[in-house]
Each structure stands twice: as C-alpha cells, then as structure tokens.
PDB file of C-alpha atoms in Angstrom:
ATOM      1  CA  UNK A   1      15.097 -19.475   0.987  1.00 48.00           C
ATOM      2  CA  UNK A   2      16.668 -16.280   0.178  1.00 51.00           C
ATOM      3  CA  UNK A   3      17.188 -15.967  -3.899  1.00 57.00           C
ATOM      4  CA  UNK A   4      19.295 -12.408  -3.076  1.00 59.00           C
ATOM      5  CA  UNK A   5      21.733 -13.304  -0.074  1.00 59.00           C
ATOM      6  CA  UNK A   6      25.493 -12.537  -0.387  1.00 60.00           C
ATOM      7  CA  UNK A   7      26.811 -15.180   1.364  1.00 61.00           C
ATOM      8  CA  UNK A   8      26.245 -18.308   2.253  1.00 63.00           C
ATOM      9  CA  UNK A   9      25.357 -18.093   5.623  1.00 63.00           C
ATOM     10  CA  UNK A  10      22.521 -15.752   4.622  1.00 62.00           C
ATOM     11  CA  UNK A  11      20.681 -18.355   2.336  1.00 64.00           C
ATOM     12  CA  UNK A  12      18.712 -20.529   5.053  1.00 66.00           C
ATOM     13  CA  UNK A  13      15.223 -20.601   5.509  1.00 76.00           C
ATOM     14  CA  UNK A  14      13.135 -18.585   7.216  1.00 81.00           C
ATOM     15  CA  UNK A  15       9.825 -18.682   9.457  1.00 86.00           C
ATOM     16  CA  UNK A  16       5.990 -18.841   8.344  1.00 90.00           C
ATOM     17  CA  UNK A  17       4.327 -15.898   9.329  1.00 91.00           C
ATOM     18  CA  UNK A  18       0.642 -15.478  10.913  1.00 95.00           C
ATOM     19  CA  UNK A  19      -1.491 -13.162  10.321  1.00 96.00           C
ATOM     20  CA  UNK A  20      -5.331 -12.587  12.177  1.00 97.00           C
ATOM     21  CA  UNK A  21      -7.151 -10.174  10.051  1.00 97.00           C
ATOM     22  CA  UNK A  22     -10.205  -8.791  11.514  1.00 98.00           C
ATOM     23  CA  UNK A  23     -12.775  -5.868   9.260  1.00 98.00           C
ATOM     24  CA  UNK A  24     -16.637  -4.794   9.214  1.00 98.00           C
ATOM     25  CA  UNK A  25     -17.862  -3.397   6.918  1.00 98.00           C
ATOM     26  CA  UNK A  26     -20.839  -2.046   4.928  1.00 97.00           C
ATOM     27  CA  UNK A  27     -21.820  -2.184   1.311  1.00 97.00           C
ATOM     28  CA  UNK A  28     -24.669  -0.540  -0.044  1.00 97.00           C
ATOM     29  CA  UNK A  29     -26.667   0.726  -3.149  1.00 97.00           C
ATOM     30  CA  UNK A  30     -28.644   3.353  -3.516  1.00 97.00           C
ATOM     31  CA  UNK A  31     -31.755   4.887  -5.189  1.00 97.00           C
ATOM     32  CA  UNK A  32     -32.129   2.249  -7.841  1.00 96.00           C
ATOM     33  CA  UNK A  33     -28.875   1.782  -7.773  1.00 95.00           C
ATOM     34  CA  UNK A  34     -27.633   4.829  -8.943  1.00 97.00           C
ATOM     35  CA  UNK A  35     -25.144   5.342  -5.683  1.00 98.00           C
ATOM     36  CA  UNK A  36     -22.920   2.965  -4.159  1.00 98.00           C
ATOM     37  CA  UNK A  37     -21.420   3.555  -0.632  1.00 98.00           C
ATOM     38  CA  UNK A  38     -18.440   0.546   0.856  1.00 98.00           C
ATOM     39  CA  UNK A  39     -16.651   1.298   3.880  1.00 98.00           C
ATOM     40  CA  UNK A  40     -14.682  -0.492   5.959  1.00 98.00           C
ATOM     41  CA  UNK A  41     -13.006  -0.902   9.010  1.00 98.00           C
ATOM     42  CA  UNK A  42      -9.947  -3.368   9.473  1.00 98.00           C
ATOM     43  CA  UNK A  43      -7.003  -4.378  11.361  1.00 98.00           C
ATOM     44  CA  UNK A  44      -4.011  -7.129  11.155  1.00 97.00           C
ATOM     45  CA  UNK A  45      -1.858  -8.795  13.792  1.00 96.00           C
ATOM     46  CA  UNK A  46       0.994 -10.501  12.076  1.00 95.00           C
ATOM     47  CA  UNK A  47       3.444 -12.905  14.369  1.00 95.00           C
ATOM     48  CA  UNK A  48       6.616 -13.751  12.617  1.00 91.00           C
ATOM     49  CA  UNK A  49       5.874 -10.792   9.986  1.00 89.00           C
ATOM     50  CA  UNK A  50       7.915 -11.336   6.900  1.00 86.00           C
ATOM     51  CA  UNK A  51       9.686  -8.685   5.577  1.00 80.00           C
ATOM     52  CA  UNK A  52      12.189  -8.274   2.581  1.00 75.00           C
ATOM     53  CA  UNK A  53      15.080  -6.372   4.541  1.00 73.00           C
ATOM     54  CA  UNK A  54      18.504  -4.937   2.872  1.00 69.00           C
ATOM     55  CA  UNK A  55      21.500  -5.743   4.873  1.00 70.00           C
ATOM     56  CA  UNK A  56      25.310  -4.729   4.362  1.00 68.00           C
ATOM     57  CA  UNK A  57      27.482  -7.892   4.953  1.00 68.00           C
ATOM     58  CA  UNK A  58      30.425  -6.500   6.952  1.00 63.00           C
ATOM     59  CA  UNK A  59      34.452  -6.578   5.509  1.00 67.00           C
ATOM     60  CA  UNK A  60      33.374  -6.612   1.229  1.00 66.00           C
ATOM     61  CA  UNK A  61      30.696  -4.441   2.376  1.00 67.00           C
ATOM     62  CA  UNK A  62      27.704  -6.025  -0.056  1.00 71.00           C
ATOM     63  CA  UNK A  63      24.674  -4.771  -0.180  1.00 71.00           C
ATOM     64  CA  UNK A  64      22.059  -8.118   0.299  1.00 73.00           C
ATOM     65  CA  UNK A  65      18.131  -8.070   0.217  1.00 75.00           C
ATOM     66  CA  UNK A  66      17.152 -10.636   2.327  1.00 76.00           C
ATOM     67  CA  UNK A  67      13.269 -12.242   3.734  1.00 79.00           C
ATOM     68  CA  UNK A  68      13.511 -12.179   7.498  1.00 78.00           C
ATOM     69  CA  UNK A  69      10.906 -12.578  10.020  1.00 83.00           C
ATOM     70  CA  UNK A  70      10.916  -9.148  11.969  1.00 80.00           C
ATOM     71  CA  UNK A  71       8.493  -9.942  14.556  1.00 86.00           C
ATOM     72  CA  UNK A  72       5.176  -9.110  15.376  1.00 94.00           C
ATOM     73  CA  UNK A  73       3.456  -5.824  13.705  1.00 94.00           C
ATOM     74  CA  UNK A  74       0.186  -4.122  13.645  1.00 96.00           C
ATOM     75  CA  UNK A  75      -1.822  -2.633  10.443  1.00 96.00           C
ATOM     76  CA  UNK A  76      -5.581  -0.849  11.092  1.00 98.00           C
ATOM     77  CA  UNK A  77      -7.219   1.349   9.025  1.00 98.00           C
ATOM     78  CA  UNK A  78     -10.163   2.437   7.355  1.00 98.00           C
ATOM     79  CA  UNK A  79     -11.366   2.356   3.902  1.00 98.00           C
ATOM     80  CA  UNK A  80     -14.485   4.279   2.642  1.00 98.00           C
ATOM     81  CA  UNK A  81     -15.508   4.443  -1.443  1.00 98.00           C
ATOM     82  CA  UNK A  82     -18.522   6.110  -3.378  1.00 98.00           C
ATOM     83  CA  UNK A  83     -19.771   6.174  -6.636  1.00 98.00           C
ATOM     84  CA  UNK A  84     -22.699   8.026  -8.335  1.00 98.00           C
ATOM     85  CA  UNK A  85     -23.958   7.426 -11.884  1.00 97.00           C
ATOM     86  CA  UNK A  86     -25.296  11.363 -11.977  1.00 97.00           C
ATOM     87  CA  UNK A  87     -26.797  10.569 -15.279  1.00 96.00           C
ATOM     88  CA  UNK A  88     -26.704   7.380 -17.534  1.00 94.00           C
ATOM     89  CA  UNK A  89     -23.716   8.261 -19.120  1.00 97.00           C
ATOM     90  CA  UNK A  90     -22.211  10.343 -16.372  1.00 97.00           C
ATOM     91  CA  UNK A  91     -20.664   8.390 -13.362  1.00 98.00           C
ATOM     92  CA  UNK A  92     -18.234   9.842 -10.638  1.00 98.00           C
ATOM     93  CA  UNK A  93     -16.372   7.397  -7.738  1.00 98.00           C
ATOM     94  CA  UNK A  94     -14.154   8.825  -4.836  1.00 98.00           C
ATOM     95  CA  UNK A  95     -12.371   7.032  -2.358  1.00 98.00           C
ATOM     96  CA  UNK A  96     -10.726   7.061   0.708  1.00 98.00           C
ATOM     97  CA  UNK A  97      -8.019   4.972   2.941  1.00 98.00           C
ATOM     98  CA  UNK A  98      -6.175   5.935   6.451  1.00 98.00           C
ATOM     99  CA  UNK A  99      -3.375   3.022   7.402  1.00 97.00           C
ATOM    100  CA  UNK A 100      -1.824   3.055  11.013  1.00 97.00           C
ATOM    101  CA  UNK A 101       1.386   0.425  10.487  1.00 95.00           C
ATOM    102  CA  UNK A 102       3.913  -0.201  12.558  1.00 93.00           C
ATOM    103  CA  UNK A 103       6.087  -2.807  14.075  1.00 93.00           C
ATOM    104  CA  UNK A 104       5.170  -4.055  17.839  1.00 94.00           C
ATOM    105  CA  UNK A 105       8.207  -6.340  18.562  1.00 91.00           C
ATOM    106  CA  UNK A 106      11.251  -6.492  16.124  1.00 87.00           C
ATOM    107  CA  UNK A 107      14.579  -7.576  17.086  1.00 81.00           C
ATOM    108  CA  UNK A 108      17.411  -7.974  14.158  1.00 76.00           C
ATOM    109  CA  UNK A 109      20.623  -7.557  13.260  1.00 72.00           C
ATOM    110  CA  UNK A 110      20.289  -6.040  10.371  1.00 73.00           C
ATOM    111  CA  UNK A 111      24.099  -5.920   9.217  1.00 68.00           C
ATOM    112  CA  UNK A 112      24.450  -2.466  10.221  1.00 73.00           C
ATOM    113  CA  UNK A 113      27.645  -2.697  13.580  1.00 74.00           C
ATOM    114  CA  UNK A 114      24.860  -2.498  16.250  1.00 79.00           C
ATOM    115  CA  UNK A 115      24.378  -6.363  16.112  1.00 77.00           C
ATOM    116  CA  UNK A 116      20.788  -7.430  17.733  1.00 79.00           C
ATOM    117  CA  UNK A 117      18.556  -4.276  18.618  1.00 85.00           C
ATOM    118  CA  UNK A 118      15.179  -3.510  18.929  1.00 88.00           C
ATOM    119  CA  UNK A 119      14.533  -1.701  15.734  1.00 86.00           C
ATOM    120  CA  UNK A 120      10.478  -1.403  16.059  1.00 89.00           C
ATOM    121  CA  UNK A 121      11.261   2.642  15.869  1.00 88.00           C
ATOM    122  CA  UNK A 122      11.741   1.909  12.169  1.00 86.00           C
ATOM    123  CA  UNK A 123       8.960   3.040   9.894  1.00 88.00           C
ATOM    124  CA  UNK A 124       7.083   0.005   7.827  1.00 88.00           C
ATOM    125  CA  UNK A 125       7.614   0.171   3.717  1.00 87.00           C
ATOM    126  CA  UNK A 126       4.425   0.487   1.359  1.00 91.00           C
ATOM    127  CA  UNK A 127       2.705   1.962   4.113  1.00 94.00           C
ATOM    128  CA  UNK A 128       1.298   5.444   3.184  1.00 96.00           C
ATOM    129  CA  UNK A 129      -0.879   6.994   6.020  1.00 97.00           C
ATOM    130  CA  UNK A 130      -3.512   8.663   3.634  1.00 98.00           C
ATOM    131  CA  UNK A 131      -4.303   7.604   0.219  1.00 98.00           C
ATOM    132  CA  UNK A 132      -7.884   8.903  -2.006  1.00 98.00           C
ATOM    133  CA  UNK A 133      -8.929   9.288  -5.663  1.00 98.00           C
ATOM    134  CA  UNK A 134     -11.142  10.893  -7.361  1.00 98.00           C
ATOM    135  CA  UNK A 135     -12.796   9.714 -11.039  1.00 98.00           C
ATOM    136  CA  UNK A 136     -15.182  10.583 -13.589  1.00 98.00           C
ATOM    137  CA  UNK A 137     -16.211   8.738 -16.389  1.00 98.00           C
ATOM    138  CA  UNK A 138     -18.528   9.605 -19.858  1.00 98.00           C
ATOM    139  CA  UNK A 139     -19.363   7.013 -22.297  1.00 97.00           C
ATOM    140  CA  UNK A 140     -21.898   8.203 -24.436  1.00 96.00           C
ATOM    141  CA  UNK A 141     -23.427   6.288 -27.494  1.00 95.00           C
ATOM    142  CA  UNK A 142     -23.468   8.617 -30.902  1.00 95.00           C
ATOM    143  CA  UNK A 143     -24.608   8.419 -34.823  1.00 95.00           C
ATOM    144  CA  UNK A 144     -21.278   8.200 -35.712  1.00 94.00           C
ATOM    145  CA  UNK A 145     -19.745   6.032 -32.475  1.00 95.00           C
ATOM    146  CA  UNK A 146     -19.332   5.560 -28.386  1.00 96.00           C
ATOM    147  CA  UNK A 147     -16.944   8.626 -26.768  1.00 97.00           C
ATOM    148  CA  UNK A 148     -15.570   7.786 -23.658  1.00 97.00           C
ATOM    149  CA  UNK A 149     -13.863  10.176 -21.190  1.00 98.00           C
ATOM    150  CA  UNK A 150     -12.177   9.368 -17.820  1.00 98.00           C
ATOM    151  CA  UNK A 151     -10.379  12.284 -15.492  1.00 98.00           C
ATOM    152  CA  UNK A 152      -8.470  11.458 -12.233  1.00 98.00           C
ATOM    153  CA  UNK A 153      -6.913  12.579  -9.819  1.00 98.00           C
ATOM    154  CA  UNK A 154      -5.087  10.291  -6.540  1.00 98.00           C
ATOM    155  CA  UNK A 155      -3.000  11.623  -3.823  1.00 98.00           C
ATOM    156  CA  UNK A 156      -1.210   9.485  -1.765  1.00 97.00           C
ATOM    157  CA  UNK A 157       0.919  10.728   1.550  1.00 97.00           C
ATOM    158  CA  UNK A 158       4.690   9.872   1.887  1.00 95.00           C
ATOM    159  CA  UNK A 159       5.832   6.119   2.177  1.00 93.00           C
ATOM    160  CA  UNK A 160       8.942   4.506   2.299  1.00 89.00           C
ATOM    161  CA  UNK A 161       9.798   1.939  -0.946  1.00 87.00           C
ATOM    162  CA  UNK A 162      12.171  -0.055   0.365  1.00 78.00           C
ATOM    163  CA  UNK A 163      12.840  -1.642   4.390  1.00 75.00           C
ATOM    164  CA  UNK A 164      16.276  -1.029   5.699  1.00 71.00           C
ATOM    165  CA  UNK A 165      17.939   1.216   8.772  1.00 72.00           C
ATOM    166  CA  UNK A 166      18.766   4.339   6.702  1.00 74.00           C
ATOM    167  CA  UNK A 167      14.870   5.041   7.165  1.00 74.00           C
ATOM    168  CA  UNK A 168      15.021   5.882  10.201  1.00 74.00           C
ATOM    169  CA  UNK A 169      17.513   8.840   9.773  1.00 77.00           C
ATOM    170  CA  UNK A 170      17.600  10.445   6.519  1.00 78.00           C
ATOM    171  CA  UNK A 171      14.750  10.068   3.164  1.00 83.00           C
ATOM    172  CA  UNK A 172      17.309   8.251   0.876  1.00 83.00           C
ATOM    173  CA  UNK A 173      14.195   5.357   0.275  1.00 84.00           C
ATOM    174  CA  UNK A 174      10.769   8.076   1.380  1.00 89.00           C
ATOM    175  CA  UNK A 175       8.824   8.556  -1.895  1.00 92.00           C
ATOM    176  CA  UNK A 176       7.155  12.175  -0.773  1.00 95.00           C
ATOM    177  CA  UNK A 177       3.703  12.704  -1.285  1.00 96.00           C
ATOM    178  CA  UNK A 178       2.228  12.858  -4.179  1.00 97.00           C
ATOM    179  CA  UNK A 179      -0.756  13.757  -6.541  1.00 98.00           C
ATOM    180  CA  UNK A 180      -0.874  12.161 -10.053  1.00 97.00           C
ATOM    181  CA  UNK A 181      -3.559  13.841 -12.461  1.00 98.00           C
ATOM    182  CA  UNK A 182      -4.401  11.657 -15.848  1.00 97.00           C
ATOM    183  CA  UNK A 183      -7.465  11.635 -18.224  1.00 98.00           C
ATOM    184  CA  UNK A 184      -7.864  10.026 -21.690  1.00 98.00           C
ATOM    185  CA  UNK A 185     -10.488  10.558 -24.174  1.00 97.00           C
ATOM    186  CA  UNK A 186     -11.390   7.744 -27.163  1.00 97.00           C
ATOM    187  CA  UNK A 187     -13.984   7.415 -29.565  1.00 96.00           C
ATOM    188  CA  UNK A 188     -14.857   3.964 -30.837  1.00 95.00           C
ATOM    189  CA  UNK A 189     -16.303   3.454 -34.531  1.00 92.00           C
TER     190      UNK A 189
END
C-alpha cells in the first residue's frame, strides 16, 4: 500500500515485480596478492518494475508520491575495480561502472491531463550512465603511533533524483555531474 497517496482512491495495492538478473564475472589476485582485479558484466529484466512515481491529483492540485508498477524495464552494464598495495603501507583502488537503463514498456497515467500514455521516453531515476573513483590509502605504524591517510576522488555523470513527467522536459529533478574530492588524515596513540 501506498503510505504517501492523497486520496483515497490512490491507497490500494500494487503488483509484485520480477526481476531476472543475469552477470559474469571475474575476480582475481595478483602477485602474492598484492593486486586485485573484479569486473563484471550484468544485465536486469524487470516485469511489473516498481517505481516510486509523483503524481498531481487534479482540482486541489496535490502533489502525491505514489509505488506503481510501470512496466517492464531494462538495466546492463559493466563494472570493473582494481586495487594495488604498491608497498605495505601504500595501497591505491580505482573503479569503474557504465549503466544503460531504461524503460521497455510503460503505460500510466501519471496525473498529469494526458490520462494513459506510453511514457517509456521518460528517463529512469538513480540511474547515472558513468560513475568511477579513485583512492589511496597510508597507514603506517610509528614510535610514537599509526598515521593513516586516505585521498579520493569520484565522479559520477548526471542522474535524475526523483521519477515524475517534468523529466522529460526541463532539469527541475537532474542532479548534473559531479566530482566530489575528500581526504582525511589521523594519527592514533
């Protein structure tokens, strides 16, 4: 059931989803262990896909996040990650993901006057096309304690944060790309 409808109507249940997930893969490590190399390959058929969808209710004009099953939808991608411990205290990981999402059959009404559409020409939420990190980490034993020092960087493409019609024709809900940089430093006595 729907905890956010605005109205009554808009409560009742909806469908189970399915989902067949398919991925290969390789994990490895590396001289003595001192590299690691994952990658993957994967993709998702969901039927009934569940997807929390904001609607305007018509006449009070109330917003309302609802769950609604959208149709079927498609997710593939490929994930790829590496990490080297350069010297024993020295380590530095990198990673990499592609996604390829979007909806194969969806037809709503989705409260906005067009009444029941195909709306698979919308672009799926929490979906960012490219997403990668970088990391490197020091933890070193001293005399006088253990220093530790992480640096990062991750970059992730644009994705929409939230599912409703507006996304198709303006960026009110598109979080742009971005690149976050952060590092911390601590010494433990």
């Amino acid at each position: 059931f729907n905890g956010r409808a605005g109205s009554f109507e808009a409560v009742g249940p909806y469908d189970s989803e399915t989902v067949d997930s398919y991925e290969i893969g390789v994990k490895s490590d590396l001289f003595n262990r001192r590299l690691r190399l994952n990658a993957s390959i994967f993709t998702t058929d969901y039927k009934d896909m569940q997807q929390s969808v904001q609607q305007l209710i018509p006449g009070p004009l109330i917003n309302q996040t609802l769950v609604a099953n959208v149709g079927a939808a498609t997710i593939s991608g490929f994930e790829g990650e590496a990490t080297a411990l350069l010297t024993d205290a020295f380590t530095v990981s990198a990673s990499i993901g592609y996604l390829d999402a979007s909806y194969d059959d969806f037809m709503a009404n989705l409260g906005d006057g067009l009444g029941v559409i195909d709306r698979t020409y919308l672009p799926m939420p929490y979906a960012p096309k490219w997403s990668n990190s970088v990391t490197c980490n020091y933890k070193q034993n001293y005399e006088f304690g253990q220093v530790t020092a992480q640096a990062s960087v991750r970059h992730m493409s644009d994705m929409f944060t939230s599912f409703n019609t507006l996304n198709a024709t303006n960026d009110l809900t598109l979080r742009k790309a971005n690149t976050i940089v952060d590092g911390s430093v601590a010494l433990e006595l």
